[in-house]
Short mmCIF file of N, CA and C in Angstrom, two decimals:
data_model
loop_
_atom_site.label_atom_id
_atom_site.label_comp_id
_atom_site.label_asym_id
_atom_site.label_seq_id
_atom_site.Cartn_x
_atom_site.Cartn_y
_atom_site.Cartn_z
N UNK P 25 12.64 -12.35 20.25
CA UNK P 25 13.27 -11.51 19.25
C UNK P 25 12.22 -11.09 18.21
N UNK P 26 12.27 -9.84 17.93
CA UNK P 26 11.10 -9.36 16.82
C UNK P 26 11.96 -8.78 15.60
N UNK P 27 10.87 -9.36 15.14
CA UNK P 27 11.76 -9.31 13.55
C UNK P 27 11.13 -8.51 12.45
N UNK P 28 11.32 -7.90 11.45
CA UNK P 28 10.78 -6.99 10.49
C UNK P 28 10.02 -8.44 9.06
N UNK P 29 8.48 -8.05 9.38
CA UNK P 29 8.29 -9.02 8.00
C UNK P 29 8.11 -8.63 6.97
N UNK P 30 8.62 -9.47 5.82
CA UNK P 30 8.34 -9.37 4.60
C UNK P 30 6.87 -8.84 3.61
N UNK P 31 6.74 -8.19 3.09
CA UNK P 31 5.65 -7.09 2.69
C UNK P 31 5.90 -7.05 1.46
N UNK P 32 4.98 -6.62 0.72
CA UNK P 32 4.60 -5.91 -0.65
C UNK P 32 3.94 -4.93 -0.17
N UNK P 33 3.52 -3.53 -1.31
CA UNK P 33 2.63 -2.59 -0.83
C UNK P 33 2.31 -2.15 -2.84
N UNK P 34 1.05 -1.42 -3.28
CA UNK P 34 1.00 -0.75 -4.47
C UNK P 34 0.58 0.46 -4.27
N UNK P 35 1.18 0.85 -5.29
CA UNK P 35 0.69 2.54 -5.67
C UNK P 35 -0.35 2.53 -6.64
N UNK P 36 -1.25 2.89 -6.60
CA UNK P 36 -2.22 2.44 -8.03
C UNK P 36 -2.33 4.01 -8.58
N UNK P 37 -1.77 4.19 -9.71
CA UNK P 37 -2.49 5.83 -10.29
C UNK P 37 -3.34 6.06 -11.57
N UNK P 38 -4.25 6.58 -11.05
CA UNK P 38 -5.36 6.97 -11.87
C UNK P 38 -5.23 8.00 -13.04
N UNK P 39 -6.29 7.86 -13.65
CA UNK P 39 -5.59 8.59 -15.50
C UNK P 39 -5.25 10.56 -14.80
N UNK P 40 -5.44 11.00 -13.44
CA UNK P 40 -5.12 12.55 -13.86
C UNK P 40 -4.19 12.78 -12.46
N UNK P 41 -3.26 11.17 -12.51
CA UNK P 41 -2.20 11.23 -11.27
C UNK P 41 -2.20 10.98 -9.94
N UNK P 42 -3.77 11.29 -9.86
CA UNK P 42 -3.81 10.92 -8.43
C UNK P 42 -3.90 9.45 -7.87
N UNK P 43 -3.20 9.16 -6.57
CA UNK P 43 -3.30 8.01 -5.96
C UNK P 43 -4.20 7.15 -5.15
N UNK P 44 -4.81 6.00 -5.28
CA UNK P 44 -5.69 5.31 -4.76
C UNK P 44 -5.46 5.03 -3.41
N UNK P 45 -6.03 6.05 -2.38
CA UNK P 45 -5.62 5.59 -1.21
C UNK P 45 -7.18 4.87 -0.47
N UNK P 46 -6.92 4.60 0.67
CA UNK P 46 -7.66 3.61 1.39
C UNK P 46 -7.78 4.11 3.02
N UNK P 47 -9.23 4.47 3.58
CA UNK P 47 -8.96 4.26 4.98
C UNK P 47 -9.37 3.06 5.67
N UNK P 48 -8.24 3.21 6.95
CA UNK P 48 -8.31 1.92 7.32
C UNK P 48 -9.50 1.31 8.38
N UNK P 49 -9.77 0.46 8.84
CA UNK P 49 -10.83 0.04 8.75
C UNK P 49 -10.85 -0.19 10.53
N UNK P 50 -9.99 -0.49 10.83
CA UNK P 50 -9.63 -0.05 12.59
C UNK P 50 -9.17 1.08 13.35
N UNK P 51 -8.74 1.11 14.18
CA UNK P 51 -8.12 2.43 14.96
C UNK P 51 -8.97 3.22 15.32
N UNK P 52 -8.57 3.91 16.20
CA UNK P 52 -8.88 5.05 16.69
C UNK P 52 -9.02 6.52 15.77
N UNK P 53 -8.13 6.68 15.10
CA UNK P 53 -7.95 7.87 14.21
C UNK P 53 -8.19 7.31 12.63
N UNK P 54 -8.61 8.41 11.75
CA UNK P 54 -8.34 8.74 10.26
C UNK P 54 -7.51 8.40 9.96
N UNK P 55 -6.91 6.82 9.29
CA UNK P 55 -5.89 6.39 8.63
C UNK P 55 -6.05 6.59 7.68
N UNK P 56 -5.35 7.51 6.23
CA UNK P 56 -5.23 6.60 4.83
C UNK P 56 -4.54 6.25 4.70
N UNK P 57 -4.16 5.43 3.95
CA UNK P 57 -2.76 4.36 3.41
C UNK P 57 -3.17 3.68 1.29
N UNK P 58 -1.90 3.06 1.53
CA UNK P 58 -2.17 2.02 0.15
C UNK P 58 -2.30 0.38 0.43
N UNK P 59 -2.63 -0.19 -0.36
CA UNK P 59 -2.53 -1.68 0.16
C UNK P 59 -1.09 -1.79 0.34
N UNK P 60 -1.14 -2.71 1.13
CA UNK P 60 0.40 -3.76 1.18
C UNK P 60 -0.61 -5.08 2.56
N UNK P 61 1.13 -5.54 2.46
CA UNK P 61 0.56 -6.93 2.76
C UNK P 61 1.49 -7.84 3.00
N UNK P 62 1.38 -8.75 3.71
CA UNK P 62 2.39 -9.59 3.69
C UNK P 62 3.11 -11.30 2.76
N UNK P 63 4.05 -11.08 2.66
CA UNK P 63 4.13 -12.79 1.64
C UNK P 63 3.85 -13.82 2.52
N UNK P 64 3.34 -15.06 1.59
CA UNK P 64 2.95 -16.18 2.03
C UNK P 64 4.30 -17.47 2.20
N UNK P 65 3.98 -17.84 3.07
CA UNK P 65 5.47 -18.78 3.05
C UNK P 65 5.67 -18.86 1.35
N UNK P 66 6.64 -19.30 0.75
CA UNK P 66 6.80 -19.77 -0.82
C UNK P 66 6.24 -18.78 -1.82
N UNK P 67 5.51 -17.85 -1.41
CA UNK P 67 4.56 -16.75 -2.63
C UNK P 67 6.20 -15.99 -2.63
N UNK P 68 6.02 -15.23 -3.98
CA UNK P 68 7.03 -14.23 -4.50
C UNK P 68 6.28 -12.44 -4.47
N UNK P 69 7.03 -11.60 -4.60
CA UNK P 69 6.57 -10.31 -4.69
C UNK P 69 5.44 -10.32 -5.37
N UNK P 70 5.30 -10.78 -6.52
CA UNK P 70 4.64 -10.21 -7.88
C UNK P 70 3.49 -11.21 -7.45
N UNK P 71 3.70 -12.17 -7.34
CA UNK P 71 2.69 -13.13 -6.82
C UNK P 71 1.72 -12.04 -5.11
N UNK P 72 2.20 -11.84 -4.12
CA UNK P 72 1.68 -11.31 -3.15
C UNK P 72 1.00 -10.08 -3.71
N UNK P 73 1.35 -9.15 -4.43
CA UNK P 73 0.97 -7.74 -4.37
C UNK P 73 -0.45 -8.03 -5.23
N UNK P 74 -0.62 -9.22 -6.35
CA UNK P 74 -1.75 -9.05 -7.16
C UNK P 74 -2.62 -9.99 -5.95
N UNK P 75 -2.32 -10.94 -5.35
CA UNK P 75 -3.76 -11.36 -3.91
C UNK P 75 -3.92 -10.50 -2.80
N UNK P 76 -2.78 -9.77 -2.82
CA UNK P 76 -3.21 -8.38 -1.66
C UNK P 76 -4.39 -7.40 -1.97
N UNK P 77 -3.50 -6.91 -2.87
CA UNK P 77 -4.53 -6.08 -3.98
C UNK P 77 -6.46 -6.34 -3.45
N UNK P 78 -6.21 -7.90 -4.50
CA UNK P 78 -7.62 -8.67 -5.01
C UNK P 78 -8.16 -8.98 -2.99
N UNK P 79 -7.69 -9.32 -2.44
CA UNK P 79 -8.25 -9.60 -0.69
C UNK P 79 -8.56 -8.02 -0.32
N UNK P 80 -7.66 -6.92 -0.39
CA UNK P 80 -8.56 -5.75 0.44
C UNK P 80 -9.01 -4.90 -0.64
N UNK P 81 -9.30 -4.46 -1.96
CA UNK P 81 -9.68 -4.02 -2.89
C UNK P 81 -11.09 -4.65 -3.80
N UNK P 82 -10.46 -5.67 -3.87
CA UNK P 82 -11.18 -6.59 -5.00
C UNK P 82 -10.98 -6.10 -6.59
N UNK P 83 -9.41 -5.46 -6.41
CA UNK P 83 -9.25 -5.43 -8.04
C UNK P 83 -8.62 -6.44 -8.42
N UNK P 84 -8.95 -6.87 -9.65
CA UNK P 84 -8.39 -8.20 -10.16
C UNK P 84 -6.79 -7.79 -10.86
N UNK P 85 -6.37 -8.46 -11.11
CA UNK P 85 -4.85 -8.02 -11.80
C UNK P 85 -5.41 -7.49 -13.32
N UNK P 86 -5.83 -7.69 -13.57
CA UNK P 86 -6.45 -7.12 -15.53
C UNK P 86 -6.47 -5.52 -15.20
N UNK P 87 -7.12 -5.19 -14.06
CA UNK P 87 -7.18 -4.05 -13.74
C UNK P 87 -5.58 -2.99 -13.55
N UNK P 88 -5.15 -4.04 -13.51
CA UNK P 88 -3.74 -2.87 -13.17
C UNK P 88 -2.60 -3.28 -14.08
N UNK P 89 -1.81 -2.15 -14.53
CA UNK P 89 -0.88 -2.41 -15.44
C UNK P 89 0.45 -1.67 -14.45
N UNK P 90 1.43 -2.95 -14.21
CA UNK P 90 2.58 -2.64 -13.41
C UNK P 90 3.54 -1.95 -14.65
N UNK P 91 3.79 -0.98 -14.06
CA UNK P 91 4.81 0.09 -14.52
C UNK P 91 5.83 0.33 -13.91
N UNK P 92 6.42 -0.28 -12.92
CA UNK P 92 7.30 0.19 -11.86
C UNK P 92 7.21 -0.79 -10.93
N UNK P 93 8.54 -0.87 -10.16
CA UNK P 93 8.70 -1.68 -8.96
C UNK P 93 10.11 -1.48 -8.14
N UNK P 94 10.02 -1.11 -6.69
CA UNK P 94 11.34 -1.28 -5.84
C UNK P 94 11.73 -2.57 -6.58
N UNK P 95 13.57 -2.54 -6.24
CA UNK P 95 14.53 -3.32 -6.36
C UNK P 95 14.79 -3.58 -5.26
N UNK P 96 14.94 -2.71 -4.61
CA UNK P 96 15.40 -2.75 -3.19
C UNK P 96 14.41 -2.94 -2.20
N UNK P 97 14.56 -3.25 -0.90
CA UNK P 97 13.26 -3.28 0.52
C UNK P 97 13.52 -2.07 1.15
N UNK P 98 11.78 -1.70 1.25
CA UNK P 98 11.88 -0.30 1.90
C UNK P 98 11.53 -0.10 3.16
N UNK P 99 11.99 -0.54 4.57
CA UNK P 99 11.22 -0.60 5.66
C UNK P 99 11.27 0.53 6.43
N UNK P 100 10.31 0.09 7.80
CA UNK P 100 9.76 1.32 9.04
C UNK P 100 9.50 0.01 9.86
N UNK P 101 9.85 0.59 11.15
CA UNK P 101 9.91 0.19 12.03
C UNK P 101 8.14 0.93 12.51
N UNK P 102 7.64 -0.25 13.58
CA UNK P 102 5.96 -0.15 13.99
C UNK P 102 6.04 1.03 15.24
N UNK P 103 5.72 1.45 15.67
CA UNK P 103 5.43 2.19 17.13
C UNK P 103 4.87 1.21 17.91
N UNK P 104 5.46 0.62 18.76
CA UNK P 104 4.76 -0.51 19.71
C UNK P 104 3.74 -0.98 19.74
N UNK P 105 2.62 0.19 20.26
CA UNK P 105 1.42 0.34 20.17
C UNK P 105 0.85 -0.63 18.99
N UNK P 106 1.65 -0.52 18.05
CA UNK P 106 0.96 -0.60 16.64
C UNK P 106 1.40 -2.42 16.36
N UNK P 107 2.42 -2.95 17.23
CA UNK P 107 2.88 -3.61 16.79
C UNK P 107 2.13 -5.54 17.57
N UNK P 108 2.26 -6.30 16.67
CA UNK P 108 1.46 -7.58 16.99
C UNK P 108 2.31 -8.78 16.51
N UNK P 109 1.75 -9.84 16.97
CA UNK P 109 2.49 -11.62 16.63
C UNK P 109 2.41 -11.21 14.79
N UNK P 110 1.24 -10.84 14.41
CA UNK P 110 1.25 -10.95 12.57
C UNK P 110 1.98 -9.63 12.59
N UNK P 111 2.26 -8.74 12.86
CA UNK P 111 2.87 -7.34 12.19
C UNK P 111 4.45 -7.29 12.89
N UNK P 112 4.62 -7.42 13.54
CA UNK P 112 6.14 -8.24 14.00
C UNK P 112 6.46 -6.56 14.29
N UNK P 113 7.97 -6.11 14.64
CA UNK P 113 8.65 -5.53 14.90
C UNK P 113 8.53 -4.09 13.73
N UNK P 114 8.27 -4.50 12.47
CA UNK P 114 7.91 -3.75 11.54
C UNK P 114 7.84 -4.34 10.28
N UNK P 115 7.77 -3.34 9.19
CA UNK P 115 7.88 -4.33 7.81
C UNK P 115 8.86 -4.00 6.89
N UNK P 116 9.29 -4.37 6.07
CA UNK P 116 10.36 -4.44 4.81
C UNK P 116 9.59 -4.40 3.81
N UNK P 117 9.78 -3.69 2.36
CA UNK P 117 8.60 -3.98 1.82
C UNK P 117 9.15 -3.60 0.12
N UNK P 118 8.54 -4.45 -0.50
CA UNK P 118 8.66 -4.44 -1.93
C UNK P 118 7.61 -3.78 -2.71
N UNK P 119 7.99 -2.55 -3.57
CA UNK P 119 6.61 -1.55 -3.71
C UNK P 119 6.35 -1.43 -5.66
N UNK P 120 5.30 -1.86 -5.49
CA UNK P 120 4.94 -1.98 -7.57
C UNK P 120 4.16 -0.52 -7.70
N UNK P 121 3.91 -0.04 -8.49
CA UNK P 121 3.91 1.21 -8.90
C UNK P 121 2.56 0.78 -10.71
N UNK P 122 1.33 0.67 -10.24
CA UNK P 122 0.61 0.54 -11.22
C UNK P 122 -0.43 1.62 -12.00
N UNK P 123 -0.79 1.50 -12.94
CA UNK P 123 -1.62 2.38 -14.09
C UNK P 123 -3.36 1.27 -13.43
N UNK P 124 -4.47 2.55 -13.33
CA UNK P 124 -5.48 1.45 -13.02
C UNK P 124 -6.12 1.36 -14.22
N UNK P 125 -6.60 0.31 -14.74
CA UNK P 125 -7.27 0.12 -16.09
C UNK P 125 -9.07 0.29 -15.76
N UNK P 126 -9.30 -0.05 -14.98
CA UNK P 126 -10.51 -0.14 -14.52
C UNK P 126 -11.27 1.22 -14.71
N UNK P 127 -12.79 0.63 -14.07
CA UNK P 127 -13.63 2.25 -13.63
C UNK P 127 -13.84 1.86 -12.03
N UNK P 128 -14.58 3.35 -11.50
CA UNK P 128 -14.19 3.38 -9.93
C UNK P 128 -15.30 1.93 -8.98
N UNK P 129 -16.21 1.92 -10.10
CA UNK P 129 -17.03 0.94 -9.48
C UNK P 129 -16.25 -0.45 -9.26
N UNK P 130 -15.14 -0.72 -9.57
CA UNK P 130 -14.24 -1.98 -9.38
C UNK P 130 -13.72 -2.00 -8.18
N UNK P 131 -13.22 -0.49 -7.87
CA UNK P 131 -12.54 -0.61 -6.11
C UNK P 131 -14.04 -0.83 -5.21
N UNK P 132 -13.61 -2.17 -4.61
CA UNK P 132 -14.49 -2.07 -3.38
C UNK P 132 -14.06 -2.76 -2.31
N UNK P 133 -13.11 -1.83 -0.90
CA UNK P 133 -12.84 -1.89 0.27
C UNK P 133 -13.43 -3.31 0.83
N UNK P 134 -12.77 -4.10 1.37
CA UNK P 134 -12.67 -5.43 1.89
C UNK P 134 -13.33 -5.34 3.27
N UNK P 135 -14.11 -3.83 3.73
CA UNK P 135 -14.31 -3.72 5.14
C UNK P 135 -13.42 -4.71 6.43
N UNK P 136 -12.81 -4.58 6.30
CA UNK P 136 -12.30 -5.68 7.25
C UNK P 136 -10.74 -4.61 7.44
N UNK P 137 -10.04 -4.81 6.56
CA UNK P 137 -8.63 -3.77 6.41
C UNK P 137 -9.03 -1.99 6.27
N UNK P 138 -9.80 -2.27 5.05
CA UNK P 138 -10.42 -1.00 4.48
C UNK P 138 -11.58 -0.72 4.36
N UNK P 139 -11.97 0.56 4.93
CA UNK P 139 -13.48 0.74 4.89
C UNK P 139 -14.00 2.12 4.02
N UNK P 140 -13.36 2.90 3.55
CA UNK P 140 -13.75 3.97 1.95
C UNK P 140 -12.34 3.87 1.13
N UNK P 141 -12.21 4.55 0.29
CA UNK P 141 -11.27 4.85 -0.54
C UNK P 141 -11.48 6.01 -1.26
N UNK P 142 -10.74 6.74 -1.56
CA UNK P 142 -10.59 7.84 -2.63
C UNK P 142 -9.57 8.20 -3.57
N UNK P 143 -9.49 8.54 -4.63
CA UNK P 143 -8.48 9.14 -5.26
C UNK P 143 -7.61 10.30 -4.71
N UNK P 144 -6.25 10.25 -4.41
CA UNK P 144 -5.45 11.33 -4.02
C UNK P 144 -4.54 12.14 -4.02
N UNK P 145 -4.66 13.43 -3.99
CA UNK P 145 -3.02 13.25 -4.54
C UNK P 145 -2.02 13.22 -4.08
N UNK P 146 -0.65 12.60 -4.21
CA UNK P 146 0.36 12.42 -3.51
C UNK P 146 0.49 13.36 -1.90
N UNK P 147 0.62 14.56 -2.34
CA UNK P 147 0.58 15.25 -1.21
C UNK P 147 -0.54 15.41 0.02
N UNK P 148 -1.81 15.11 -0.73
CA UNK P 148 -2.82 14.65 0.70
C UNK P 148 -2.82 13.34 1.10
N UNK P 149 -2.21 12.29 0.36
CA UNK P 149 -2.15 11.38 1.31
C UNK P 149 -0.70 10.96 2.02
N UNK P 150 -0.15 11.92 1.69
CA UNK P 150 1.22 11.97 3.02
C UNK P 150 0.54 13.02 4.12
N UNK P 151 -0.01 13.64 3.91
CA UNK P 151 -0.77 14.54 5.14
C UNK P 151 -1.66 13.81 5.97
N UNK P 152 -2.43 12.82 5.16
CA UNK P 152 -3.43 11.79 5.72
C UNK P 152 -2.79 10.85 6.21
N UNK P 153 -1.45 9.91 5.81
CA UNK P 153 -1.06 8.81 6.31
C UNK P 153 -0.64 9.21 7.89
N UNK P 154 -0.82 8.07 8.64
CA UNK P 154 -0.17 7.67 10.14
C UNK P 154 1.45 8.27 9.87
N UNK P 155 1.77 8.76 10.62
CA UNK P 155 3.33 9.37 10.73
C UNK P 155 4.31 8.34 10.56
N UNK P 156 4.42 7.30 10.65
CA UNK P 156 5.31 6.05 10.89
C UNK P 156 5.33 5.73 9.12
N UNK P 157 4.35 5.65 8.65
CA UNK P 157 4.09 5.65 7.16
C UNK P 157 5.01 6.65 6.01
N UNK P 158 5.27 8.06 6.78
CA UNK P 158 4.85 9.32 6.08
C UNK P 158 6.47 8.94 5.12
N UNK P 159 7.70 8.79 6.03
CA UNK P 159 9.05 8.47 5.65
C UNK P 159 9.23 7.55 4.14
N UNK P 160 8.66 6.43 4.46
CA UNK P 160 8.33 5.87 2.95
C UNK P 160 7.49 6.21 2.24
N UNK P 161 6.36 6.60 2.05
CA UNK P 161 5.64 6.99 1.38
C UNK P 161 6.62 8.58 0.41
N UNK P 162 6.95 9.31 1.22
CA UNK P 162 7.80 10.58 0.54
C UNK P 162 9.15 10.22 -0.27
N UNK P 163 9.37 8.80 0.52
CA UNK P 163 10.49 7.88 -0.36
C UNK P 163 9.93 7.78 -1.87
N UNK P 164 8.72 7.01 -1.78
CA UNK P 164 8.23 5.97 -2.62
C UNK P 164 7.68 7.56 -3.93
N UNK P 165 6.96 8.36 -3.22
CA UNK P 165 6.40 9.28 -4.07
C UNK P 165 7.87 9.93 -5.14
N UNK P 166 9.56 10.07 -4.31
CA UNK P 166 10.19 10.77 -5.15
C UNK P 166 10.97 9.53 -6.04
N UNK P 167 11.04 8.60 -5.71
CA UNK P 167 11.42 7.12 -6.34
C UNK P 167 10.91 7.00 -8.01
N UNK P 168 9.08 7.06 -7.79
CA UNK P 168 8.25 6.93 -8.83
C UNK P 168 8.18 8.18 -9.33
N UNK P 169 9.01 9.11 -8.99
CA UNK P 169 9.15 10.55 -9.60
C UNK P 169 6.86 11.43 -9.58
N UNK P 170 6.46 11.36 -8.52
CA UNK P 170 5.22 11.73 -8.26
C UNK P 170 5.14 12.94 -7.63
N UNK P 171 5.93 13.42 -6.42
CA UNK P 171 6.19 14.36 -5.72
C UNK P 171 7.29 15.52 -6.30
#
């Protein structure tokens, strides 16, 4: 039986709106995305999203000022292909919505998940994200009132 796991994901926005996206660091094709990630047995939302963050970014929490957060879980189901023992059936996901305090020399890609990053704006990185992505992300952009 495959089951949908538990996730966090952030929006990080920069002082002229645009969003901190990330390409990903495997695949075949041009992924961008945002972090997310999964909880640790016993870890809580707020707890996961600031070691997600800090593991494929390396921004520390000082760096980001949470302004926003789902109440609710926002999931997508994986495309097979896509799907593994750690990524399960798909994910559910709890989404924080942050201000970045930092300068750009602080983001630095974990090569491993993420291998560049850029600032974006909402609408190129729903053009850029994997299609399976695109549904929440257009969620998440009219949620945080961005789109």
């Amino acid at each position: 039986c495959e089951s949908f796991r538990a996730n966090v994901g952030a929006l990080t926005l920069g002082e002229d709106g645009r969003l901190l996206a990330f390409e990903g660091a495997g695949g075949l094709t041009t992924e961008w995305q945002m972090p997310q990630g999964g909880l640790l047995p016993g870890e809580d939302p707020q707890q996961a999203i600031f070691r997600e963050v800090l593991e494929e970014t390396s921004l520390e929490a000082e760096k980001l000022d949470c302004v926003d957060r789902t109440e609710e879980w926002v999931g997508y189901e994986l495309p097979v292909s896509y799907r593994s023992e750690k990524t399960q059936r798909g994910q559910v996901q709890k989404w924080f919505l942050f201000r970045f305090k930092g300068v750009d020399g602080d983001i630095r890609p974990d090569n491993v998940e993420f291998k560049n990053w850029q600032w974006m704006l909402p609408a190129d990185l729903l053009a850029a994200a994997v299609q399976f992505r695109r549904p929440v992300y257009r969620y998440l952009f009219k949620r945080f009132d961005l789109m």
